[in-house]
PDB file of C-alpha atoms in Angstrom:
ATOM      1  CA  MET A  30     -13.765   5.809 -13.922  1.00 42.00           C
ATOM      2  CA  VAL A  31     -10.861   7.021 -11.815  1.00 46.00           C
ATOM      3  CA  ILE A  32     -11.477  10.232  -9.911  1.00 45.00           C
ATOM      4  CA  SER A  33      -8.269  11.866  -8.752  1.00 46.00           C
ATOM      5  CA  ARG A  34      -8.162  14.198  -5.783  1.00 48.00           C
ATOM      6  CA  ARG A  35      -4.869  16.082  -5.738  1.00 45.00           C
ATOM      7  CA  PHE A  36      -3.977  18.635  -3.099  1.00 45.00           C
ATOM      8  CA  SER A  37      -0.845  20.656  -2.496  1.00 47.00           C
ATOM      9  CA  THR A  38       0.809  20.199   0.880  1.00 52.00           C
ATOM     10  CA  ARG A  39       4.197  20.561   2.489  1.00 62.00           C
ATOM     11  CA  ARG A  40       6.447  17.673   3.366  1.00 85.00           C
ATOM     12  CA  TYR A  41       5.314  15.317   6.106  1.00 96.00           C
ATOM     13  CA  ARG A  42       6.901  15.127   9.531  1.00 96.00           C
ATOM     14  CA  ASP A  43       6.467  11.349   9.624  1.00 97.00           C
ATOM     15  CA  ARG A  44       4.049   8.629   8.517  1.00 98.00           C
ATOM     16  CA  ALA A  45       1.532   9.385  11.271  1.00 97.00           C
ATOM     17  CA  HIS A  46       1.347  13.007  10.083  1.00 97.00           C
ATOM     18  CA  ALA A  47       0.827  11.805   6.522  1.00 98.00           C
ATOM     19  CA  GLY A  48      -2.003   9.565   7.698  1.00 98.00           C
ATOM     20  CA  ARG A  49      -3.760  12.451   9.412  1.00 97.00           C
ATOM     21  CA  VAL A  50      -3.508  14.541   6.236  1.00 96.00           C
ATOM     22  CA  LEU A  51      -5.010  11.717   4.198  1.00 97.00           C
ATOM     23  CA  ALA A  52      -7.780  11.195   6.758  1.00 97.00           C
ATOM     24  CA  GLU A  53      -8.950  14.763   6.203  1.00 96.00           C
ATOM     25  CA  ARG A  54      -9.338  14.011   2.487  1.00 96.00           C
ATOM     26  CA  LEU A  55     -11.306  10.824   3.226  1.00 97.00           C
ATOM     27  CA  SER A  56     -13.822  12.267   5.682  1.00 95.00           C
ATOM     28  CA  ASP A  57     -16.753  11.292   3.443  1.00 95.00           C
ATOM     29  CA  LEU A  58     -16.049   7.667   4.417  1.00 96.00           C
ATOM     30  CA  ARG A  59     -16.188   8.308   8.167  1.00 93.00           C
ATOM     31  CA  GLU A  60     -18.301   5.901  10.251  1.00 87.00           C
ATOM     32  CA  ARG A  61     -19.577   3.932   7.264  1.00 92.00           C
ATOM     33  CA  ASP A  62     -20.223   0.297   8.056  1.00 93.00           C
ATOM     34  CA  ASP A  63     -18.913  -0.886   4.710  1.00 95.00           C
ATOM     35  CA  THR A  64     -15.445   0.739   4.914  1.00 97.00           C
ATOM     36  CA  ILE A  65     -12.247  -1.168   5.666  1.00 97.00           C
ATOM     37  CA  VAL A  66      -8.689   0.199   5.663  1.00 98.00           C
ATOM     38  CA  LEU A  67      -5.984  -2.081   4.270  1.00 98.00           C
ATOM     39  CA  ALA A  68      -2.319  -1.140   4.530  1.00 97.00           C
ATOM     40  CA  LEU A  69       0.581  -2.337   2.428  1.00 95.00           C
ATOM     41  CA  PRO A  70       3.294  -3.317   4.922  1.00 89.00           C
ATOM     42  CA  ARG A  71       5.493  -2.317   6.274  1.00 92.00           C
ATOM     43  CA  GLY A  72       5.532   1.446   5.693  1.00 94.00           C
ATOM     44  CA  GLY A  73       1.828   1.766   4.940  1.00 97.00           C
ATOM     45  CA  VAL A  74       0.787   0.551   8.387  1.00 97.00           C
ATOM     46  CA  ASP A  75       1.803   3.691  10.290  1.00 98.00           C
ATOM     47  CA  VAL A  76       0.056   5.815   7.646  1.00 98.00           C
ATOM     48  CA  ALA A  77      -3.096   3.708   7.739  1.00 98.00           C
ATOM     49  CA  ALA A  78      -3.532   3.639  11.518  1.00 98.00           C
ATOM     50  CA  PRO A  79      -4.561   7.329  11.877  1.00 98.00           C
ATOM     51  CA  ILE A  80      -6.874   6.908   8.875  1.00 98.00           C
ATOM     52  CA  ALA A  81      -8.622   3.920  10.437  1.00 98.00           C
ATOM     53  CA  GLU A  82      -8.883   5.792  13.743  1.00 97.00           C
ATOM     54  CA  ASP A  83     -10.441   8.829  12.087  1.00 97.00           C
ATOM     55  CA  LEU A  84     -12.833   6.856   9.889  1.00 97.00           C
ATOM     56  CA  ARG A  85     -13.644   4.489  12.773  1.00 96.00           C
ATOM     57  CA  ALA A  86     -13.002   1.618  10.418  1.00 96.00           C
ATOM     58  CA  PRO A  87     -11.251  -1.732  10.868  1.00 95.00           C
ATOM     59  CA  LEU A  88      -7.585  -1.983   9.885  1.00 96.00           C
ATOM     60  CA  ASP A  89      -5.712  -4.911   8.415  1.00 95.00           C
ATOM     61  CA  VAL A  90      -2.836  -5.453   6.014  1.00 95.00           C
ATOM     62  CA  TYR A  91      -2.948  -6.647   2.443  1.00 93.00           C
ATOM     63  CA  LEU A  92       0.240  -8.530   1.760  1.00 91.00           C
ATOM     64  CA  VAL A  93       2.026  -7.627  -1.438  1.00 87.00           C
ATOM     65  CA  HIS A  94       5.730  -8.005  -2.124  1.00 86.00           C
ATOM     66  CA  LYS A  95       8.028  -6.546  -4.714  1.00 85.00           C
ATOM     67  CA  ILE A  96       9.666  -8.951  -7.156  1.00 90.00           C
ATOM     68  CA  GLY A  97      13.187  -7.578  -7.173  1.00 87.00           C
ATOM     69  CA  VAL A  98      15.753  -7.936  -9.911  1.00 89.00           C
ATOM     70  CA  PRO A  99      18.129 -10.541  -8.405  1.00 88.00           C
ATOM     71  CA  TRP A 100      21.303  -8.474  -8.839  1.00 88.00           C
ATOM     72  CA  GLU A 101      19.535  -5.180  -8.011  1.00 84.00           C
ATOM     73  CA  PRO A 102      16.890  -6.014  -5.356  1.00 80.00           C
ATOM     74  CA  GLU A 103      15.611  -2.443  -5.037  1.00 74.00           C
ATOM     75  CA  VAL A 104      14.603  -2.418  -8.722  1.00 79.00           C
ATOM     76  CA  ALA A 105      11.090  -3.828  -9.091  1.00 81.00           C
ATOM     77  CA  ALA A 106      10.602  -6.306 -11.914  1.00 87.00           C
ATOM     78  CA  GLY A 107       7.029  -6.573 -10.668  1.00 85.00           C
ATOM     79  CA  ALA A 108       5.031  -7.502  -7.586  1.00 84.00           C
ATOM     80  CA  ILE A 109       3.052 -10.440  -6.212  1.00 88.00           C
ATOM     81  CA  GLY A 110       0.026 -10.418  -3.921  1.00 83.00           C
ATOM     82  CA  ALA A 111      -1.304 -12.764  -1.251  1.00 80.00           C
ATOM     83  CA  ASP A 112      -3.775 -14.179  -3.782  1.00 77.00           C
ATOM     84  CA  ASP A 113      -0.850 -15.003  -6.111  1.00 82.00           C
ATOM     85  CA  ALA A 114      -1.808 -12.137  -8.410  1.00 79.00           C
ATOM     86  CA  VAL A 115       1.272 -10.918 -10.298  1.00 83.00           C
ATOM     87  CA  VAL A 116       1.961  -7.681 -12.154  1.00 81.00           C
ATOM     88  CA  MET A 117       5.208  -7.399 -14.105  1.00 85.00           C
ATOM     89  CA  ASN A 118       7.083  -4.233 -15.033  1.00 83.00           C
ATOM     90  CA  ASP A 119       7.729  -4.839 -18.737  1.00 86.00           C
ATOM     91  CA  ASP A 120      10.103  -1.879 -19.022  1.00 85.00           C
ATOM     92  CA  VAL A 121      12.339  -3.312 -16.296  1.00 86.00           C
ATOM     93  CA  LEU A 122      12.227  -6.795 -17.817  1.00 89.00           C
ATOM     94  CA  ARG A 123      13.338  -5.423 -21.171  1.00 90.00           C
ATOM     95  CA  ALA A 124      16.014  -3.179 -19.704  1.00 91.00           C
ATOM     96  CA  THR A 125      17.558  -5.857 -17.475  1.00 90.00           C
ATOM     97  CA  GLY A 126      17.223  -8.832 -19.811  1.00 91.00           C
ATOM     98  CA  LEU A 127      15.947 -10.918 -16.908  1.00 89.00           C
ATOM     99  CA  THR A 128      15.651 -14.522 -18.106  1.00 92.00           C
ATOM    100  CA  PRO A 129      12.544 -16.637 -17.400  1.00 91.00           C
ATOM    101  CA  ALA A 130      14.561 -18.853 -15.056  1.00 93.00           C
ATOM    102  CA  ARG A 131      15.905 -15.938 -13.000  1.00 92.00           C
ATOM    103  CA  LEU A 132      12.444 -14.339 -12.977  1.00 92.00           C
ATOM    104  CA  ALA A 133      10.926 -17.563 -11.627  1.00 92.00           C
ATOM    105  CA  GLU A 134      13.523 -17.545  -8.853  1.00 92.00           C
ATOM    106  CA  ALA A 135      12.654 -13.961  -7.974  1.00 92.00           C
ATOM    107  CA  VAL A 136       8.924 -14.756  -7.898  1.00 92.00           C
ATOM    108  CA  ASP A 137       9.532 -17.744  -5.616  1.00 93.00           C
ATOM    109  CA  ALA A 138      11.622 -15.600  -3.267  1.00 91.00           C
ATOM    110  CA  ALA A 139       8.864 -12.970  -3.097  1.00 91.00           C
ATOM    111  CA  ARG A 140       6.248 -15.666  -2.459  1.00 92.00           C
ATOM    112  CA  THR A 141       8.326 -17.076   0.404  1.00 92.00           C
ATOM    113  CA  GLU A 142       8.608 -13.626   1.982  1.00 90.00           C
ATOM    114  CA  LEU A 143       4.841 -13.147   1.700  1.00 90.00           C
ATOM    115  CA  ARG A 144       4.267 -16.348   3.656  1.00 90.00           C
ATOM    116  CA  ARG A 145       6.737 -15.252   6.308  1.00 90.00           C
ATOM    117  CA  ARG A 146       5.014 -11.903   6.698  1.00 89.00           C
ATOM    118  CA  ASP A 147       1.591 -13.533   6.891  1.00 89.00           C
ATOM    119  CA  ALA A 148       2.808 -15.577   9.839  1.00 89.00           C
ATOM    120  CA  ALA A 149       4.612 -12.630  11.458  1.00 90.00           C
ATOM    121  CA  TYR A 150       1.842 -10.053  11.114  1.00 91.00           C
ATOM    122  CA  ARG A 151      -1.435 -11.949  10.947  1.00 86.00           C
ATOM    123  CA  ASP A 152      -0.863 -15.451  12.381  1.00 84.00           C
ATOM    124  CA  ARG A 153      -2.276 -16.607   9.040  1.00 77.00           C
ATOM    125  CA  ARG A 154      -5.749 -15.380   9.962  1.00 83.00           C
ATOM    126  CA  PRO A 155      -8.267 -15.548   7.093  1.00 84.00           C
ATOM    127  CA  GLN A 156      -8.012 -12.647   4.675  1.00 83.00           C
ATOM    128  CA  PRO A 157     -10.480  -9.854   5.507  1.00 86.00           C
ATOM    129  CA  VAL A 158     -13.805  -9.927   3.707  1.00 91.00           C
ATOM    130  CA  VAL A 159     -13.834  -7.208   1.031  1.00 94.00           C
ATOM    131  CA  ALA A 160     -16.746  -8.294  -1.173  1.00 95.00           C
ATOM    132  CA  GLY A 161     -19.144  -5.372  -1.600  1.00 97.00           C
ATOM    133  CA  ARG A 162     -17.133  -3.150   0.747  1.00 97.00           C
ATOM    134  CA  THR A 163     -15.304   0.136   0.273  1.00 98.00           C
ATOM    135  CA  VAL A 164     -11.577  -0.578   0.604  1.00 98.00           C
ATOM    136  CA  VAL A 165      -9.166   2.248   1.428  1.00 98.00           C
ATOM    137  CA  LEU A 166      -5.815   0.912   0.254  1.00 98.00           C
ATOM    138  CA  VAL A 167      -2.898   2.722   1.906  1.00 98.00           C
ATOM    139  CA  ASP A 168       0.859   2.888   1.442  1.00 97.00           C
ATOM    140  CA  ASP A 169       3.425   5.491   2.507  1.00 97.00           C
ATOM    141  CA  GLY A 170       3.926   6.531  -1.124  1.00 96.00           C
ATOM    142  CA  VAL A 171       4.324   5.210  -4.639  1.00 94.00           C
ATOM    143  CA  ALA A 172       7.126   5.291  -7.200  1.00 89.00           C
ATOM    144  CA  THR A 173       6.346   2.865 -10.034  1.00 85.00           C
ATOM    145  CA  GLY A 174       2.950   1.759  -8.702  1.00 89.00           C
ATOM    146  CA  ALA A 175       3.592  -1.947  -9.406  1.00 84.00           C
ATOM    147  CA  THR A 176       2.981  -3.121  -5.849  1.00 86.00           C
ATOM    148  CA  MET A 177      -0.184  -1.086  -5.435  1.00 92.00           C
ATOM    149  CA  ASN A 178      -1.518  -2.269  -8.793  1.00 90.00           C
ATOM    150  CA  VAL A 179      -1.193  -5.896  -7.687  1.00 87.00           C
ATOM    151  CA  ALA A 180      -3.218  -5.104  -4.578  1.00 91.00           C
ATOM    152  CA  VAL A 181      -5.898  -3.247  -6.537  1.00 93.00           C
ATOM    153  CA  ARG A 182      -6.222  -6.056  -9.077  1.00 88.00           C
ATOM    154  CA  ALA A 183      -6.394  -8.784  -6.432  1.00 88.00           C
ATOM    155  CA  LEU A 184      -8.969  -6.944  -4.321  1.00 93.00           C
ATOM    156  CA  ARG A 185     -11.069  -6.288  -7.397  1.00 90.00           C
ATOM    157  CA  SER A 186     -11.021  -9.999  -8.190  1.00 86.00           C
ATOM    158  CA  ARG A 187     -12.289 -10.663  -4.659  1.00 88.00           C
ATOM    159  CA  GLY A 188     -15.314  -8.451  -5.257  1.00 93.00           C
ATOM    160  CA  ALA A 189     -14.377  -5.186  -3.543  1.00 95.00           C
ATOM    161  CA  GLY A 190     -17.218  -2.739  -4.113  1.00 95.00           C
ATOM    162  CA  ARG A 191     -15.109   0.414  -4.253  1.00 97.00           C
ATOM    163  CA  ILE A 192     -11.349   0.789  -4.067  1.00 98.00           C
ATOM    164  CA  VAL A 193      -9.782   4.055  -2.944  1.00 98.00           C
ATOM    165  CA  VAL A 194      -6.004   4.273  -3.306  1.00 98.00           C
ATOM    166  CA  ALA A 195      -4.711   6.625  -0.604  1.00 98.00           C
ATOM    167  CA  VAL A 196      -1.025   7.529  -0.654  1.00 98.00           C
ATOM    168  CA  PRO A 197       0.699  10.589   0.800  1.00 97.00           C
ATOM    169  CA  ALA A 198       3.207  11.104  -2.024  1.00 96.00           C
ATOM    170  CA  GLY A 199       4.032  10.139  -5.581  1.00 95.00           C
ATOM    171  CA  PRO A 200       5.194  11.538  -8.899  1.00 94.00           C
ATOM    172  CA  VAL A 201       3.103  13.764 -11.126  1.00 94.00           C
ATOM    173  CA  GLY A 202       0.531  11.542 -12.795  1.00 94.00           C
ATOM    174  CA  THR A 203       0.084   9.245  -9.799  1.00 95.00           C
ATOM    175  CA  ALA A 204      -3.682   9.109 -10.374  1.00 91.00           C
ATOM    176  CA  ASP A 205      -3.144   7.596 -13.813  1.00 94.00           C
ATOM    177  CA  MET A 206      -1.099   4.702 -12.408  1.00 94.00           C
ATOM    178  CA  PHE A 207      -4.132   2.872 -11.042  1.00 96.00           C
ATOM    179  CA  PRO A 208      -6.789   2.560 -13.752  1.00 94.00           C
ATOM    180  CA  GLU A 209      -8.594  -0.244 -11.906  1.00 94.00           C
ATOM    181  CA  ALA A 210      -9.118   1.865  -8.761  1.00 97.00           C
ATOM    182  CA  ASP A 211     -12.288   3.931  -8.327  1.00 97.00           C
ATOM    183  CA  SER A 212     -10.455   6.929  -6.915  1.00 97.00           C
ATOM    184  CA  VAL A 213      -6.952   8.012  -6.019  1.00 97.00           C
ATOM    185  CA  VAL A 214      -6.048  10.435  -3.240  1.00 97.00           C
ATOM    186  CA  CYS A 215      -2.459  11.682  -3.310  1.00 96.00           C
ATOM    187  CA  PRO A 216      -1.850  15.043  -1.610  1.00 94.00           C
ATOM    188  CA  TYR A 217       1.803  15.517  -2.560  1.00 94.00           C
ATOM    189  CA  THR A 218       2.954  15.128  -6.190  1.00 94.00           C
ATOM    190  CA  PRO A 219       5.905  17.504  -6.646  1.00 92.00           C
ATOM    191  CA  GLU A 220       7.399  18.114 -10.053  1.00 91.00           C
ATOM    192  CA  ASP A 221      10.831  17.188  -8.694  1.00 91.00           C
ATOM    193  CA  PHE A 222       9.733  13.919  -7.061  1.00 92.00           C
ATOM    194  CA  ILE A 223      12.813  11.728  -6.562  1.00 88.00           C
ATOM    195  CA  GLY A 224      11.486   9.080  -4.212  1.00 90.00           C
ATOM    196  CA  VAL A 225       8.987   8.427  -1.441  1.00 94.00           C
ATOM    197  CA  GLY A 226      11.494   9.079   1.342  1.00 94.00           C
ATOM    198  CA  GLY A 227      12.024  12.613   0.104  1.00 93.00           C
ATOM    199  CA  ALA A 228       8.474  13.507   1.156  1.00 95.00           C
ATOM    200  CA  TYR A 229       9.237  12.905   4.838  1.00 96.00           C
ATOM    201  CA  ASP A 230      11.399  14.480   7.498  1.00 95.00           C
ATOM    202  CA  ASP A 231      11.402  11.160   9.380  1.00 96.00           C
ATOM    203  CA  PHE A 232      11.290   8.088   7.134  1.00 96.00           C
ATOM    204  CA  ALA A 233      12.671   5.479   9.517  1.00 95.00           C
ATOM    205  CA  GLN A 234      11.994   1.910   8.424  1.00 92.00           C
ATOM    206  CA  LEU A 235       9.300   0.029  10.333  1.00 93.00           C
ATOM    207  CA  THR A 236      10.104  -3.280  11.999  1.00 94.00           C
ATOM    208  CA  ASP A 237       7.954  -6.393  11.906  1.00 92.00           C
ATOM    209  CA  ALA A 238       7.363  -5.902  15.631  1.00 93.00           C
ATOM    210  CA  ARG A 239       5.981  -2.409  15.004  1.00 94.00           C
ATOM    211  CA  VAL A 240       3.601  -3.684  12.325  1.00 94.00           C
ATOM    212  CA  ARG A 241       2.352  -6.433  14.616  1.00 92.00           C
ATOM    213  CA  SER A 242       1.912  -3.983  17.499  1.00 93.00           C
ATOM    214  CA  VAL A 243      -0.263  -1.641  15.417  1.00 94.00           C
ATOM    215  CA  LEU A 244      -2.385  -4.478  14.043  1.00 93.00           C
ATOM    216  CA  ASP A 245      -2.861  -5.939  17.508  1.00 90.00           C
ATOM    217  CA  GLN A 246      -4.321  -2.643  18.718  1.00 90.00           C
ATOM    218  CA  PHE A 247      -7.071  -2.934  16.123  1.00 88.00           C
ATOM    219  CA  THR A 248      -7.555  -6.701  16.375  1.00 78.00           C
ATOM    220  CA  ASP A 249      -8.298  -6.470  20.089  1.00 59.00           C
ATOM    221  CA  ARG A 250     -11.185  -4.033  19.591  1.00 58.00           C
TER     222      ARG A 250
END
């Protein structure tokens, strides 16, 4: 059963501020040995770092990549995870008329980018152990939910004991997007939601170097 915790809040100054707001809502997980924080890169990493600090939990990334429509890359036809789990957006497939051949090309491109990011961020270290653990899955916001759903499904298949989706912002009804999660925490769901970036004063894109720097801080502990 999905338990949604929705709170009203103002816009966020930046991703670090959003992470601190989320950490307050996740205080029941503080200092529990079974908790791990996984961020969806790149934007989720700067949100997840303050959460991991506050909960005193390890931080890693879970690699998921959007499968973009070839002629409109920002439109998500679906998403693919590090475990090769795939979730497709049927509405987008119908609306765009994406052929099986073009879809296969898009999936291959997303898979290639996942491998690149695994090398860039994690040096291809083994995936973190999630079996029986509480996983706090973090991104800087959600729009369609396709990418997050891939992550939830893949982590569930790997035996995660409890999955908490923690995102700073999303549209009304965000909690209903993730039926396979155990709980969803989303403090900011305005009626006039027009995109994740609109929830932030500073929504500068993160670089690969920034992601690696944050992860290295936690790896060295």
